[in-house]
Amino acid sequence: MMDVRIFKSAQEAAQAGANLIEEVVLGKDQPILGLATGSTPIPMYQALIQKYEAGTLSFKNVRTFNLDEYIGLDGAHDQSYRYFMNTQLFDHLDIDHANTHVPSGIGADHAADAKAYDEAIEAAGGTDIQVLGIGNNGHIGFNEPAEVFIKGTHIVDLTDSTIDANTRFFASRDEVPRQAITMGMGAIMSARKVLLLAFGPAKAQAIRDTLCGDIDPRVPASILQLHPNVVVLLDEDAASLL
Ligand code: PGA
């Protein structure tokens, strides 16, 4: 079931998202969070940091698995997703960094790393809540539009649309990595709850296709129609075509 909630501002939606994550963290002895990078979750992460600083929420027993990482960037690179997670969230919480997982984009054997990542998620019992942003092209994680849905963590060639969207973070388009390692649909769909966030007019078409269109791997997020527990938090711009 898709529980779609529309807010006046991204800020209000982010607060609602932080409250849902708080519920999960308070409700379990060893909560497992699936986390995402990108501009979208930043205000929600800030709201979580505020809860930690206020003393109402601890992340001591939390374990995390992130969706994806660029191939070729190590965790010290300021555009790597490991660096993003450390600086935007983990460094500001009482979480044990050893309990935070981001796929490795620099291993010698990406296929082995991908397999090990899925095994680690499975060994943890899957995620209690998976945070997702959405690409303008409907991608979730770096599951790009394709002919089929891919189940496992895998290496993906980024589409021109994604490379264009991410050029803003690099000195030039040439510097944007062409490949990424991403959690597949198996781990995403086995999350006990999915939290999909989208803000701004550029996301409106992807949100409409995801929620109202056919389930089609050319709109990767549309697979979420089959998930039993999805909360979609939108601002009015992202909801404008619904
Ligand atoms: P954004 O990216 O949050 O920076 O818009 C979302 C995504 O590509 O998944």
mmCIF file of C-alpha atoms and ligand atoms in Angstrom:
data_model
loop_
_atom_site.group_PDB
_atom_site.id
_atom_site.type_symbol
_atom_site.label_atom_id
_atom_site.label_comp_id
_atom_site.label_asym_id
_atom_site.label_seq_id
_atom_site.Cartn_x
_atom_site.Cartn_y
_atom_site.Cartn_z
ATOM 1 C CA MET A 1 0.000 0.000 0.000
ATOM 2 C CA MET A 2 1.260 3.451 -0.865
ATOM 3 C CA ASP A 3 0.612 5.971 1.870
ATOM 4 C CA VAL A 4 1.120 9.293 0.044
ATOM 5 C CA ARG A 5 1.465 12.416 2.189
ATOM 6 C CA ILE A 6 1.765 15.893 0.681
ATOM 7 C CA PHE A 7 3.322 18.764 2.657
ATOM 8 C CA LYS A 8 3.481 22.515 2.153
ATOM 9 C CA SER A 9 7.294 22.422 2.252
ATOM 10 C CA ALA A 10 10.184 20.003 2.003
ATOM 11 C CA GLN A 11 11.091 21.014 5.541
ATOM 12 C CA GLU A 12 7.783 19.754 6.931
ATOM 13 C CA ALA A 13 8.058 16.542 4.924
ATOM 14 C CA ALA A 14 11.602 16.038 6.239
ATOM 15 C CA GLN A 15 10.390 16.423 9.823
ATOM 16 C CA ALA A 16 7.710 13.806 9.198
ATOM 17 C CA GLY A 17 10.352 11.493 7.735
ATOM 18 C CA ALA A 18 12.617 11.973 10.760
ATOM 19 C CA ASN A 19 9.666 11.122 13.027
ATOM 20 C CA LEU A 20 9.097 7.858 11.146
ATOM 21 C CA ILE A 21 12.777 6.923 11.485
ATOM 22 C CA GLU A 22 12.673 7.833 15.169
ATOM 23 C CA GLU A 23 9.727 5.466 15.612
ATOM 24 C CA VAL A 24 11.752 2.638 14.081
ATOM 25 C CA VAL A 25 14.849 3.393 16.164
ATOM 26 C CA LEU A 26 12.881 3.585 19.410
ATOM 27 C CA GLY A 27 10.883 0.472 18.554
ATOM 28 C CA LYS A 28 13.748 -2.010 18.145
ATOM 29 C CA ASP A 29 16.742 -3.171 20.184
ATOM 30 C CA GLN A 30 18.945 -3.304 17.088
ATOM 31 C CA PRO A 31 17.350 -1.180 14.379
ATOM 32 C CA ILE A 32 18.600 -1.550 10.806
ATOM 33 C CA LEU A 33 18.253 1.561 8.645
ATOM 34 C CA GLY A 34 18.615 1.623 4.877
ATOM 35 C CA LEU A 35 19.903 5.069 3.972
ATOM 36 C CA ALA A 36 20.225 7.216 0.863
ATOM 37 C CA THR A 37 22.395 10.086 -0.336
ATOM 38 C CA GLY A 38 21.470 13.058 -2.523
ATOM 39 C CA SER A 39 20.078 16.491 -1.750
ATOM 40 C CA THR A 40 16.656 15.139 -0.850
ATOM 41 C CA PRO A 41 17.336 13.434 2.508
ATOM 42 C CA ILE A 42 19.599 16.206 3.871
ATOM 43 C CA PRO A 43 16.867 18.113 5.770
ATOM 44 C CA MET A 44 15.616 14.833 7.228
ATOM 45 C CA TYR A 45 19.131 13.951 8.390
ATOM 46 C CA GLN A 46 19.384 17.399 9.974
ATOM 47 C CA ALA A 47 16.150 16.742 11.833
ATOM 48 C CA LEU A 48 17.584 13.434 13.101
ATOM 49 C CA ILE A 49 20.758 15.197 14.263
ATOM 50 C CA GLN A 50 18.565 17.668 16.162
ATOM 51 C CA LYS A 51 16.776 14.814 17.890
ATOM 52 C CA TYR A 52 20.126 13.313 18.879
ATOM 53 C CA GLU A 53 21.418 16.673 20.127
ATOM 54 C CA ALA A 54 18.226 17.205 22.101
ATOM 55 C CA GLY A 55 18.955 13.934 23.885
ATOM 56 C CA THR A 56 15.736 12.253 22.795
ATOM 57 C CA LEU A 57 17.236 9.787 20.311
ATOM 58 C CA SER A 58 20.352 7.600 20.406
ATOM 59 C CA PHE A 59 21.901 5.741 17.490
ATOM 60 C CA LYS A 60 24.228 3.602 19.637
ATOM 61 C CA ASN A 61 22.516 0.358 18.642
ATOM 62 C CA VAL A 62 21.686 1.356 15.074
ATOM 63 C CA ARG A 63 23.176 -0.349 12.044
ATOM 64 C CA THR A 64 22.892 1.153 8.576
ATOM 65 C CA PHE A 65 23.197 0.046 4.960
ATOM 66 C CA ASN A 66 23.419 2.652 2.221
ATOM 67 C CA LEU A 67 22.038 2.190 -1.248
ATOM 68 C CA ASP A 68 24.979 2.942 -3.468
ATOM 69 C CA GLU A 69 28.423 4.313 -4.210
ATOM 70 C CA TYR A 70 30.293 5.591 -7.244
ATOM 71 C CA ILE A 71 32.796 3.209 -8.783
ATOM 72 C CA GLY A 72 36.307 4.591 -8.489
ATOM 73 C CA LEU A 73 35.785 6.998 -5.594
ATOM 74 C CA ASP A 74 37.178 6.097 -2.189
ATOM 75 C CA GLY A 75 35.591 7.228 1.048
ATOM 76 C CA ALA A 76 37.933 10.193 1.391
ATOM 77 C CA HIS A 77 36.776 11.698 -1.929
ATOM 78 C CA ASP A 78 34.413 14.536 -1.139
ATOM 79 C CA GLN A 79 31.892 13.360 -3.748
ATOM 80 C CA SER A 80 31.864 9.763 -2.561
ATOM 81 C CA TYR A 81 28.702 8.632 -0.839
ATOM 82 C CA ARG A 82 30.705 7.330 2.131
ATOM 83 C CA TYR A 83 32.060 10.864 2.623
ATOM 84 C CA PHE A 84 28.539 12.295 2.229
ATOM 85 C CA MET A 85 27.112 9.994 4.892
ATOM 86 C CA ASN A 86 29.924 10.667 7.338
ATOM 87 C CA THR A 87 29.760 14.439 6.979
ATOM 88 C CA GLN A 88 25.971 14.845 6.605
ATOM 89 C CA LEU A 89 24.937 12.369 9.288
ATOM 90 C CA PHE A 90 27.170 9.818 10.984
ATOM 91 C CA ASP A 91 29.824 12.240 12.317
ATOM 92 C CA HIS A 92 27.065 14.122 14.155
ATOM 93 C CA LEU A 93 25.517 11.121 15.916
ATOM 94 C CA ASP A 94 26.570 8.594 18.559
ATOM 95 C CA ILE A 95 26.507 5.832 15.945
ATOM 96 C CA ASP A 96 29.452 3.416 15.837
ATOM 97 C CA HIS A 97 30.961 4.020 12.374
ATOM 98 C CA ALA A 98 31.815 0.310 12.210
ATOM 99 C CA ASN A 99 28.067 -0.342 12.104
ATOM 100 C CA THR A 100 27.548 1.881 9.049
ATOM 101 C CA HIS A 101 27.822 0.233 5.648
ATOM 102 C CA VAL A 102 28.222 1.826 2.226
ATOM 103 C CA PRO A 103 29.043 -0.379 -0.777
ATOM 104 C CA SER A 104 32.686 -0.126 -1.804
ATOM 105 C CA GLY A 105 33.420 1.467 -5.156
ATOM 106 C CA ILE A 106 37.127 0.744 -5.077
ATOM 107 C CA GLY A 107 37.456 -2.994 -4.474
ATOM 108 C CA ALA A 108 39.460 -5.217 -6.818
ATOM 109 C CA ASP A 109 36.455 -7.491 -7.377
ATOM 110 C CA HIS A 110 33.174 -5.577 -7.639
ATOM 111 C CA ALA A 111 31.098 -8.730 -8.167
ATOM 112 C CA ALA A 112 32.453 -10.237 -4.952
ATOM 113 C CA ASP A 113 31.836 -6.957 -3.100
ATOM 114 C CA ALA A 114 28.256 -6.869 -4.404
ATOM 115 C CA LYS A 115 27.591 -10.438 -3.257
ATOM 116 C CA ALA A 116 29.121 -9.767 0.163
ATOM 117 C CA TYR A 117 26.970 -6.641 0.536
ATOM 118 C CA ASP A 118 23.742 -8.581 -0.050
ATOM 119 C CA GLU A 119 24.912 -11.291 2.334
ATOM 120 C CA ALA A 120 25.607 -8.683 5.027
ATOM 121 C CA ILE A 121 22.131 -7.157 4.631
ATOM 122 C CA GLU A 122 20.588 -10.606 4.793
ATOM 123 C CA ALA A 123 22.651 -11.603 7.818
ATOM 124 C CA ALA A 124 21.404 -8.452 9.578
ATOM 125 C CA GLY A 125 17.841 -9.601 8.876
ATOM 126 C CA GLY A 126 17.082 -6.967 6.223
ATOM 127 C CA THR A 127 16.341 -3.307 6.834
ATOM 128 C CA ASP A 128 13.557 -2.054 9.106
ATOM 129 C CA ILE A 129 13.117 1.079 7.017
ATOM 130 C CA GLN A 130 14.653 1.979 3.659
ATOM 131 C CA VAL A 131 15.000 5.660 2.783
ATOM 132 C CA LEU A 132 14.790 6.443 -0.937
ATOM 133 C CA GLY A 133 15.132 9.537 -3.051
ATOM 134 C CA ILE A 134 14.120 9.310 -6.695
ATOM 135 C CA GLY A 135 15.961 10.344 -9.835
ATOM 136 C CA ASN A 136 14.346 12.606 -12.426
ATOM 137 C CA ASN A 137 14.335 9.430 -14.549
ATOM 138 C CA GLY A 138 12.639 7.353 -11.838
ATOM 139 C CA HIS A 139 15.746 5.608 -10.529
ATOM 140 C CA ILE A 140 15.995 4.453 -6.923
ATOM 141 C CA GLY A 141 19.470 3.914 -5.587
ATOM 142 C CA PHE A 142 21.289 3.698 -8.899
ATOM 143 C CA ASN A 143 18.799 1.243 -10.357
ATOM 144 C CA GLU A 144 18.546 3.037 -13.676
ATOM 145 C CA PRO A 145 15.732 2.638 -16.227
ATOM 146 C CA ALA A 146 16.320 -0.721 -17.913
ATOM 147 C CA GLU A 147 14.559 -3.629 -19.605
ATOM 148 C CA VAL A 148 14.422 -5.663 -16.384
ATOM 149 C CA PHE A 149 14.478 -5.145 -12.635
ATOM 150 C CA ILE A 150 17.743 -6.422 -11.131
ATOM 151 C CA LYS A 151 17.477 -8.207 -7.809
ATOM 152 C CA GLY A 152 20.963 -8.185 -6.321
ATOM 153 C CA THR A 153 23.546 -5.513 -5.594
ATOM 154 C CA HIS A 154 25.247 -4.867 -8.921
ATOM 155 C CA ILE A 155 27.399 -2.566 -11.011
ATOM 156 C CA VAL A 156 25.499 -0.206 -13.249
ATOM 157 C CA ASP A 157 26.376 2.162 -16.095
ATOM 158 C CA LEU A 158 24.905 5.541 -15.211
ATOM 159 C CA THR A 159 22.523 7.050 -17.764
ATOM 160 C CA ASP A 160 23.203 10.393 -19.425
ATOM 161 C CA SER A 161 20.305 11.864 -17.430
ATOM 162 C CA THR A 162 21.909 10.833 -14.132
ATOM 163 C CA ILE A 163 25.355 12.034 -15.182
ATOM 164 C CA ASP A 164 23.795 15.379 -16.159
ATOM 165 C CA ALA A 165 21.922 15.623 -12.833
ATOM 166 C CA ASN A 166 25.092 14.905 -10.839
ATOM 167 C CA THR A 167 27.439 17.151 -12.802
ATOM 168 C CA ARG A 168 26.530 19.980 -10.411
ATOM 169 C CA PHE A 169 28.638 18.320 -7.702
ATOM 170 C CA PHE A 170 31.816 17.964 -9.807
ATOM 171 C CA ALA A 171 34.198 20.433 -11.441
ATOM 172 C CA SER A 172 33.066 19.239 -14.863
ATOM 173 C CA ARG A 173 30.832 16.609 -16.490
ATOM 174 C CA ASP A 174 33.956 14.610 -17.413
ATOM 175 C CA GLU A 175 34.722 14.064 -13.747
ATOM 176 C CA VAL A 176 31.397 12.430 -12.935
ATOM 177 C CA PRO A 177 31.945 8.678 -12.526
ATOM 178 C CA ARG A 178 30.289 6.618 -15.276
ATOM 179 C CA GLN A 179 29.504 3.641 -13.090
ATOM 180 C CA ALA A 180 28.148 2.914 -9.658
ATOM 181 C CA ILE A 181 27.523 -0.048 -7.377
ATOM 182 C CA THR A 182 23.934 -0.157 -6.166
ATOM 183 C CA MET A 183 21.694 -2.243 -3.978
ATOM 184 C CA GLY A 184 19.260 -4.055 -6.250
ATOM 185 C CA MET A 185 15.507 -4.331 -5.992
ATOM 186 C CA GLY A 186 15.686 -7.458 -3.819
ATOM 187 C CA ALA A 187 17.096 -5.725 -0.757
ATOM 188 C CA ILE A 188 14.974 -2.616 -1.318
ATOM 189 C CA MET A 189 11.749 -4.601 -1.643
ATOM 190 C CA SER A 190 12.518 -6.734 1.405
ATOM 191 C CA ALA A 191 12.734 -3.649 3.654
ATOM 192 C CA ARG A 192 9.950 -3.823 6.228
ATOM 193 C CA LYS A 193 9.036 -0.212 5.459
ATOM 194 C CA VAL A 194 10.012 2.068 2.577
ATOM 195 C CA LEU A 195 10.211 5.844 2.921
ATOM 196 C CA LEU A 196 10.270 7.560 -0.481
ATOM 197 C CA LEU A 197 10.977 11.294 -0.468
ATOM 198 C CA ALA A 198 10.684 13.700 -3.398
ATOM 199 C CA PHE A 199 10.789 17.466 -3.452
ATOM 200 C CA GLY A 200 10.615 20.046 -6.226
ATOM 201 C CA PRO A 201 9.037 20.282 -9.685
ATOM 202 C CA ALA A 202 11.789 18.272 -11.405
ATOM 203 C CA LYS A 203 10.511 15.168 -9.615
ATOM 204 C CA ALA A 204 6.822 15.605 -10.465
ATOM 205 C CA GLN A 205 6.768 13.444 -13.613
ATOM 206 C CA ALA A 206 8.804 10.641 -12.020
ATOM 207 C CA ILE A 207 6.454 10.640 -9.023
ATOM 208 C CA ARG A 208 3.396 10.496 -11.258
ATOM 209 C CA ASP A 209 4.862 7.624 -13.303
ATOM 210 C CA THR A 210 5.898 5.807 -10.114
ATOM 211 C CA LEU A 211 2.565 6.073 -8.343
ATOM 212 C CA CYS A 212 0.066 6.107 -11.223
ATOM 213 C CA GLY A 213 1.813 4.357 -14.128
ATOM 214 C CA ASP A 214 2.444 0.717 -14.963
ATOM 215 C CA ILE A 215 4.990 -1.300 -13.024
ATOM 216 C CA ASP A 216 7.779 -1.051 -15.540
ATOM 217 C CA PRO A 217 11.578 -1.356 -15.183
ATOM 218 C CA ARG A 218 11.874 1.737 -17.363
ATOM 219 C CA VAL A 219 10.467 3.558 -14.309
ATOM 220 C CA PRO A 220 12.448 1.683 -11.634
ATOM 221 C CA ALA A 221 10.593 3.181 -8.647
ATOM 222 C CA SER A 222 7.281 1.820 -10.002
ATOM 223 C CA ILE A 223 8.202 -1.572 -8.468
ATOM 224 C CA LEU A 224 7.313 0.010 -5.119
ATOM 225 C CA GLN A 225 3.629 -0.424 -6.055
ATOM 226 C CA LEU A 226 4.189 -4.074 -5.090
ATOM 227 C CA HIS A 227 5.616 -3.262 -1.642
ATOM 228 C CA PRO A 228 3.164 -3.652 1.248
ATOM 229 C CA ASN A 229 4.370 -0.708 3.357
ATOM 230 C CA VAL A 230 5.501 2.412 1.494
ATOM 231 C CA VAL A 231 5.224 5.965 2.820
ATOM 232 C CA VAL A 232 5.721 8.670 0.183
ATOM 233 C CA LEU A 233 6.544 12.144 1.491
ATOM 234 C CA LEU A 234 6.163 14.909 -1.094
ATOM 235 C CA ASP A 235 6.153 18.647 -1.204
ATOM 236 C CA GLU A 236 3.456 20.316 -3.316
ATOM 237 C CA ASP A 237 5.762 20.740 -6.326
ATOM 238 C CA ALA A 238 6.674 17.041 -6.488
ATOM 239 C CA ALA A 239 2.977 16.186 -6.102
ATOM 240 C CA SER A 240 1.809 18.675 -8.733
ATOM 241 C CA LEU A 241 1.061 16.080 -11.461
ATOM 242 C CA LEU A 242 -0.848 13.652 -9.227
HETATM 243 P P1 PGA B 1 18.598 14.186 -5.317
HETATM 244 O O1 PGA B 1 18.879 12.783 -6.018
HETATM 245 O O2 PGA B 1 18.093 13.845 -3.942
HETATM 246 O O3 PGA B 1 19.911 14.871 -5.275
HETATM 247 O O4 PGA B 1 17.566 14.854 -6.145
HETATM 248 C C1 PGA B 1 17.915 11.778 -5.884
HETATM 249 C C2 PGA B 1 18.334 10.547 -6.675
HETATM 250 O O5 PGA B 1 18.958 10.696 -7.725
HETATM 251 O O6 PGA B 1 18.013 9.440 -6.223
#
